[in-house]
PDB file of C-alpha atoms in Angstrom:
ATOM      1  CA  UNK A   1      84.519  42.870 127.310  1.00 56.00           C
ATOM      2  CA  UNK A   2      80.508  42.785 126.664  1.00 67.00           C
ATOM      3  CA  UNK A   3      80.711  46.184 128.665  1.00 69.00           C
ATOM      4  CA  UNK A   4      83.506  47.908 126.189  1.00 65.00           C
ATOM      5  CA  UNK A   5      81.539  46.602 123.134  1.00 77.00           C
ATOM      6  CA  UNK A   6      78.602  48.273 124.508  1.00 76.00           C
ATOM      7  CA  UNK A   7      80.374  51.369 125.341  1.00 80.00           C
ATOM      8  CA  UNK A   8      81.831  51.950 121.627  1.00 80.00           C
ATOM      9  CA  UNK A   9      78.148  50.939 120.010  1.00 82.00           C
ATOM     10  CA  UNK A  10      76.996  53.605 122.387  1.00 84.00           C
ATOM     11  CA  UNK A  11      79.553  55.881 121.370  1.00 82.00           C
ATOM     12  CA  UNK A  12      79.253  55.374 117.526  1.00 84.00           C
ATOM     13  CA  UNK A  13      75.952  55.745 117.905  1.00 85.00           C
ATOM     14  CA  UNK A  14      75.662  58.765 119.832  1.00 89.00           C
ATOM     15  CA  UNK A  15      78.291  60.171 117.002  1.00 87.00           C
ATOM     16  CA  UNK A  16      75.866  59.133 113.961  1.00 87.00           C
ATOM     17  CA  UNK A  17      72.816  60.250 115.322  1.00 88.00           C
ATOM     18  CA  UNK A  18      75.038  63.758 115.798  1.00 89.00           C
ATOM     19  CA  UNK A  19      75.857  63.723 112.396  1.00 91.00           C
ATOM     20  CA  UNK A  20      72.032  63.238 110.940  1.00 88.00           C
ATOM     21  CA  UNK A  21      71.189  65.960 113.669  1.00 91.00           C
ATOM     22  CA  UNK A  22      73.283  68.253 112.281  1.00 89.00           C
ATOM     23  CA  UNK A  23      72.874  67.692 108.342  1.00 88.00           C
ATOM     24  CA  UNK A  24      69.056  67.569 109.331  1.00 87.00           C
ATOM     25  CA  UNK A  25      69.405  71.312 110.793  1.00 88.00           C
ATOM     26  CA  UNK A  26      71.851  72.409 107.706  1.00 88.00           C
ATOM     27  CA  UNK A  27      68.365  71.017 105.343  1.00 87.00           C
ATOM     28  CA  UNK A  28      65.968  73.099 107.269  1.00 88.00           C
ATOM     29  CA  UNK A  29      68.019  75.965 107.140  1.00 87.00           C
ATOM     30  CA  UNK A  30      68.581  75.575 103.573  1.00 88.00           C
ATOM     31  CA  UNK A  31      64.766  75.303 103.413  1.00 89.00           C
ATOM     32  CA  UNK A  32      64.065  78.149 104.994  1.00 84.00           C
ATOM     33  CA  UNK A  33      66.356  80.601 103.287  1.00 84.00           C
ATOM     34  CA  UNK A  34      64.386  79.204  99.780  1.00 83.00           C
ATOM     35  CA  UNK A  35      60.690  79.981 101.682  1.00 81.00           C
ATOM     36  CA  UNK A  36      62.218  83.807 102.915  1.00 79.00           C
ATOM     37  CA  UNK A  37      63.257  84.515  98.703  1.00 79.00           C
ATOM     38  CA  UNK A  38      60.307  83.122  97.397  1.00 79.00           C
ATOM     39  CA  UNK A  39      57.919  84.859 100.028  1.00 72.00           C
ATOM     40  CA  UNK A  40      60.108  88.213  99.468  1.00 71.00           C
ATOM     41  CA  UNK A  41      60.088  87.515  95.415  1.00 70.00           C
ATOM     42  CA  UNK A  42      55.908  87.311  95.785  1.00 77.00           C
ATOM     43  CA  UNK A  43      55.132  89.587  98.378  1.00 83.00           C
ATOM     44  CA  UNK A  44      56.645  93.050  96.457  1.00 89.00           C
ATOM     45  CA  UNK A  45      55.455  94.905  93.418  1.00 93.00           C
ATOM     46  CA  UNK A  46      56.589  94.056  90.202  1.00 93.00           C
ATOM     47  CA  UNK A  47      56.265  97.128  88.044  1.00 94.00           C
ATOM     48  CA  UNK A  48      56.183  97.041  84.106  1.00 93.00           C
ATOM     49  CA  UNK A  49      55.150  98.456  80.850  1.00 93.00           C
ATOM     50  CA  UNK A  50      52.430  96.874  79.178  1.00 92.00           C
ATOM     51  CA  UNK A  51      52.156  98.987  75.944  1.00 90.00           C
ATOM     52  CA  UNK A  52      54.039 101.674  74.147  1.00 90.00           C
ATOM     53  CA  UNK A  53      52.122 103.680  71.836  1.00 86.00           C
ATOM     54  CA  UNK A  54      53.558 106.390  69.447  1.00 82.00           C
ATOM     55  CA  UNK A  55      49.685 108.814  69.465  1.00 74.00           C
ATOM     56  CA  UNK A  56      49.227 112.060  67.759  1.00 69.00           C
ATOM     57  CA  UNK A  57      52.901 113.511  68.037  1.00 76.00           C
ATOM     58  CA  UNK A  58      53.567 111.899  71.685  1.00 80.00           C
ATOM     59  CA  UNK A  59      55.227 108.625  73.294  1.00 87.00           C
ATOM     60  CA  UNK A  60      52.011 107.014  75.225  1.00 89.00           C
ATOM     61  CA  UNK A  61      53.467 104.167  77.985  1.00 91.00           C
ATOM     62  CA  UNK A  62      51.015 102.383  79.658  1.00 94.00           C
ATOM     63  CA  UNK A  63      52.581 100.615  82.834  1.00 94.00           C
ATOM     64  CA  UNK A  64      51.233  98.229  85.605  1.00 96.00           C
ATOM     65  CA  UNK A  65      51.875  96.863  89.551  1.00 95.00           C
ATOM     66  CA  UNK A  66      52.239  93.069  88.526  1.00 94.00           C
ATOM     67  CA  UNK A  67      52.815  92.223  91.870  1.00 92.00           C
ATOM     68  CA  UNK A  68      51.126  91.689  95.447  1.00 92.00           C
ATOM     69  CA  UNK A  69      51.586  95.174  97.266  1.00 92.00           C
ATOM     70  CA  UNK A  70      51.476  98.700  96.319  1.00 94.00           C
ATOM     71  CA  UNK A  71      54.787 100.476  95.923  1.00 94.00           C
ATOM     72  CA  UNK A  72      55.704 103.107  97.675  1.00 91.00           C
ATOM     73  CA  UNK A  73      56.690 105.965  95.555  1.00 90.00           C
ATOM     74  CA  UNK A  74      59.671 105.942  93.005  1.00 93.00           C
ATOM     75  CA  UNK A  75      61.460 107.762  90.588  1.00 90.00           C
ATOM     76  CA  UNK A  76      60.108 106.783  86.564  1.00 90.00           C
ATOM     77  CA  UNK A  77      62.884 108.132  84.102  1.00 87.00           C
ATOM     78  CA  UNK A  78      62.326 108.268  80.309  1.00 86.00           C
ATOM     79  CA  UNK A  79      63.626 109.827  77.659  1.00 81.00           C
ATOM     80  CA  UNK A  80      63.461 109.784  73.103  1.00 81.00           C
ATOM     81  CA  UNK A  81      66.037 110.384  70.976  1.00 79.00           C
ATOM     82  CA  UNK A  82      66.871 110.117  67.242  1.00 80.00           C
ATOM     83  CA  UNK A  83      70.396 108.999  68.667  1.00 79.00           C
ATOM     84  CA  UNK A  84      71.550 105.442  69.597  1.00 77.00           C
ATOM     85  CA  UNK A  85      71.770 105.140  73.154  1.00 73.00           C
ATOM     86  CA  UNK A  86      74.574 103.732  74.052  1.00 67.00           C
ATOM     87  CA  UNK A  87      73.774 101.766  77.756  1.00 72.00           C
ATOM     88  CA  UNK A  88      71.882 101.679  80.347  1.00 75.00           C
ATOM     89  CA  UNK A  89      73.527 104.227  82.220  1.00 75.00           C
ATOM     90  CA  UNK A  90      72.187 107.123  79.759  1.00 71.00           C
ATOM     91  CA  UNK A  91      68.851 106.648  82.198  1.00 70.00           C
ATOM     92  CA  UNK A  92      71.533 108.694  84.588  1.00 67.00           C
ATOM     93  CA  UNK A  93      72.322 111.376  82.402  1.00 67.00           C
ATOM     94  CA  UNK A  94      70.200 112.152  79.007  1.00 61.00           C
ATOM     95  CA  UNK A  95      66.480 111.357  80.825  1.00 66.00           C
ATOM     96  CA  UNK A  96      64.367 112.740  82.227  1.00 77.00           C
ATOM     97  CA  UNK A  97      63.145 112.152  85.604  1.00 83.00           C
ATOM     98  CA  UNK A  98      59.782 112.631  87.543  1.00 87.00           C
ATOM     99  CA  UNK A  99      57.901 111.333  90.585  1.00 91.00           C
ATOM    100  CA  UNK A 100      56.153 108.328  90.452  1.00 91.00           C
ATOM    101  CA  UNK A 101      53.195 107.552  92.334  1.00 91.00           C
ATOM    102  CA  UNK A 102      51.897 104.755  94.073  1.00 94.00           C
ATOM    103  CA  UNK A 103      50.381 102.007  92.601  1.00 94.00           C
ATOM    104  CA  UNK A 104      48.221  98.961  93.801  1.00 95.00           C
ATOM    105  CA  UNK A 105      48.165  95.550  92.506  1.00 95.00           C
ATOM    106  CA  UNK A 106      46.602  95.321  88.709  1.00 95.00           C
ATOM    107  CA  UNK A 107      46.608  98.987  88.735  1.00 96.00           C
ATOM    108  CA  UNK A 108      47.333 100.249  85.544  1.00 96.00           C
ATOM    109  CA  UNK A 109      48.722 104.040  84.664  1.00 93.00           C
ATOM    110  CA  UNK A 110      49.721 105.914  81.665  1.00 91.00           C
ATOM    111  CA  UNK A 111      52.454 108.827  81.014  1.00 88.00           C
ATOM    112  CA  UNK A 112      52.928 111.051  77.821  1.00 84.00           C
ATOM    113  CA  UNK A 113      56.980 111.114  77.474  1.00 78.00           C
ATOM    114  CA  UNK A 114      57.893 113.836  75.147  1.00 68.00           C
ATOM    115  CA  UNK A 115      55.798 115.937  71.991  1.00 61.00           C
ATOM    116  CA  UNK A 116      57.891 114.934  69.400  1.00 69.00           C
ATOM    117  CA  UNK A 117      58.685 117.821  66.616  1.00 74.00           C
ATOM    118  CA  UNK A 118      56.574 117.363  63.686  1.00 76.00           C
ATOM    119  CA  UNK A 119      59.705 117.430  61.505  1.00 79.00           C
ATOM    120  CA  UNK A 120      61.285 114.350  63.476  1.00 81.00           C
ATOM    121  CA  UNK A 121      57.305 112.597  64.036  1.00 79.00           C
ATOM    122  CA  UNK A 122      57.244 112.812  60.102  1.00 82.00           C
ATOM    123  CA  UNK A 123      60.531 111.466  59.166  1.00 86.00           C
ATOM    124  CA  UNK A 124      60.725 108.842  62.033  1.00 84.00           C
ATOM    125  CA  UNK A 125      57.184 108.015  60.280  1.00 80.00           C
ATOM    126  CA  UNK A 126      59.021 107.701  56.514  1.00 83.00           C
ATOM    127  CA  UNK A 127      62.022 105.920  57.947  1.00 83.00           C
ATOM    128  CA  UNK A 128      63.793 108.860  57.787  1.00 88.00           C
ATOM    129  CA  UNK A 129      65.335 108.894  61.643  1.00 86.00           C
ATOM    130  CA  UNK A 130      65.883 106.388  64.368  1.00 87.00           C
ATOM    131  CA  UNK A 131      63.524 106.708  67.206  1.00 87.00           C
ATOM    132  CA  UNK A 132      65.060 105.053  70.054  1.00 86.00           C
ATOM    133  CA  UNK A 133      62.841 105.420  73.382  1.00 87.00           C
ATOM    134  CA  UNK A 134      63.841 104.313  76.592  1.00 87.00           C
ATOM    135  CA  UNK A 135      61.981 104.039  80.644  1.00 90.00           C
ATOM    136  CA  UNK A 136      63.322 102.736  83.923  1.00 90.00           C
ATOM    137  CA  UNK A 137      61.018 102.807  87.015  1.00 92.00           C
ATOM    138  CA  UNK A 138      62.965 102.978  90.183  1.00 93.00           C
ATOM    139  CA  UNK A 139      60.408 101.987  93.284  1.00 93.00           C
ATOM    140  CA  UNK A 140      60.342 101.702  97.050  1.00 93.00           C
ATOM    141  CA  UNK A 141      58.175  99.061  98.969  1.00 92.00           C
ATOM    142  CA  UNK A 142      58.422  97.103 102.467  1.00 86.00           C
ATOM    143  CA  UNK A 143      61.075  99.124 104.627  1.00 86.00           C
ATOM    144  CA  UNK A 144      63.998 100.247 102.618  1.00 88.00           C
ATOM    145  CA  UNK A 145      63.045  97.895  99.532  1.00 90.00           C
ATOM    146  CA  UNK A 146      64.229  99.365  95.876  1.00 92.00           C
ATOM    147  CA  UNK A 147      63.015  97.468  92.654  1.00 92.00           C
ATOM    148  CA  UNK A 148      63.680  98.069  89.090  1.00 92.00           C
ATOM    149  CA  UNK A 149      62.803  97.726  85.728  1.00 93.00           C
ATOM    150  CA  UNK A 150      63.743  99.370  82.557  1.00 91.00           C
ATOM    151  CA  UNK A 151      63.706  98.744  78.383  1.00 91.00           C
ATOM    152  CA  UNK A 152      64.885 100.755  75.690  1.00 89.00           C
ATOM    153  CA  UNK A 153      63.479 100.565  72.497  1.00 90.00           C
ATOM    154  CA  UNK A 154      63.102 101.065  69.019  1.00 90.00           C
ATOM    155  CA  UNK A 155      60.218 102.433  66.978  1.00 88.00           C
ATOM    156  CA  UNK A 156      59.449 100.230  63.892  1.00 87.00           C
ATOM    157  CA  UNK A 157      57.916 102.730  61.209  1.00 85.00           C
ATOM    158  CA  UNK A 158      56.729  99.978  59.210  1.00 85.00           C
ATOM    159  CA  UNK A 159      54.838  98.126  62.235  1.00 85.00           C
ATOM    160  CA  UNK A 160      53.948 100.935  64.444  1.00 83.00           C
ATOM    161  CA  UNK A 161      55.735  98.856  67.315  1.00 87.00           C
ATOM    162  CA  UNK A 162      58.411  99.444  69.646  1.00 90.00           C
ATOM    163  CA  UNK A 163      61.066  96.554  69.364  1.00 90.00           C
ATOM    164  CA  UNK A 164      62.424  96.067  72.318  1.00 89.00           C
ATOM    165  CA  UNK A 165      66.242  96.369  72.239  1.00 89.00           C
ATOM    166  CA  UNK A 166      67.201  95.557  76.168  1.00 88.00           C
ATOM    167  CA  UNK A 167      64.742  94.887  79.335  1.00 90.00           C
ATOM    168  CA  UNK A 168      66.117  94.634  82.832  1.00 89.00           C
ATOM    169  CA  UNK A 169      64.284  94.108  86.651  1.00 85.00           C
TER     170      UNK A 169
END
């Protein structure tokens, strides 16, 4: 009888210590998929606009590499109109696009968007017209990596500011 009781302790034992094992293993796999998202969420750029300047008839945007590694290359997109844009997808269709180049970490550049008419500069000035401005950086980095980030805006005559209407990475 002593032997049978010793058996099934054996046996219940042999099943618990299984079933620690195993939710031991399901925690450090858990932990591990957290380290690989927040070692791929650090170790990428993070591209974004620091200022937006409306100087001498032009759109000025300043932009930066936030991150920990150079991009790639990319595609910027921008575009102004008097018109209210209706979604993000007008980046597809009513912007422009160019190049972009690489950029290292803290590395600041700047673009001139569009010479705006002096008719429109002057009545977007008086609060005449709607300027509505709007960028979206499409970037490469590590092998086959794509990030993003895009506003659109809205000049403020009164402030000399560009409200930002929607902002997306």
């Amino acid at each position: 009888m002593k032997k049978l009781e010793s058996s099934k302790l054996t046996a219940y034992s042999t099943v618990a210590l299984a079933i620690v094992t195993f939710a031991l293993v399901l925690g450090m796999v858990y932990q591990t998929n957290l380290m690989q998202q927040e070692f791929d969420a650090n170790q990428r750029p993070w591209i974004g606009i620091t200022d937006i300047l409306i100087v001498d008839n032009s759109i000025k945007v300043v932009y930066e590499n936030f991150g920990n590694i150079p991009n790639n290359g990319g595609i910027k997109r921008a575009f102004s109109t008097t018109e209210l844009i209706p979604d993000r997808n007008y980046f597809f269709t009513g912007a422009g696009e160019s190049k972009m180049s690489i950029l290292f970490p803290g590395q600041k550049l700047e673009m001139n968007v569009r010479n705006l008419p002096l008719q429109d500069f002057n009545e977007i000035h008086a609060g005449q017209k709607i300027l509505y401005v709007g960028f979206m950086f499409e970037y490469e980095y590590g092998q086959n990596k794509v990030g993003e980030y895009g506003v659109i805006g809205k000049f403020d005559p009164n402030t000399g500011l560009v409200d930002m209407i929607d902002i997306w990475a």
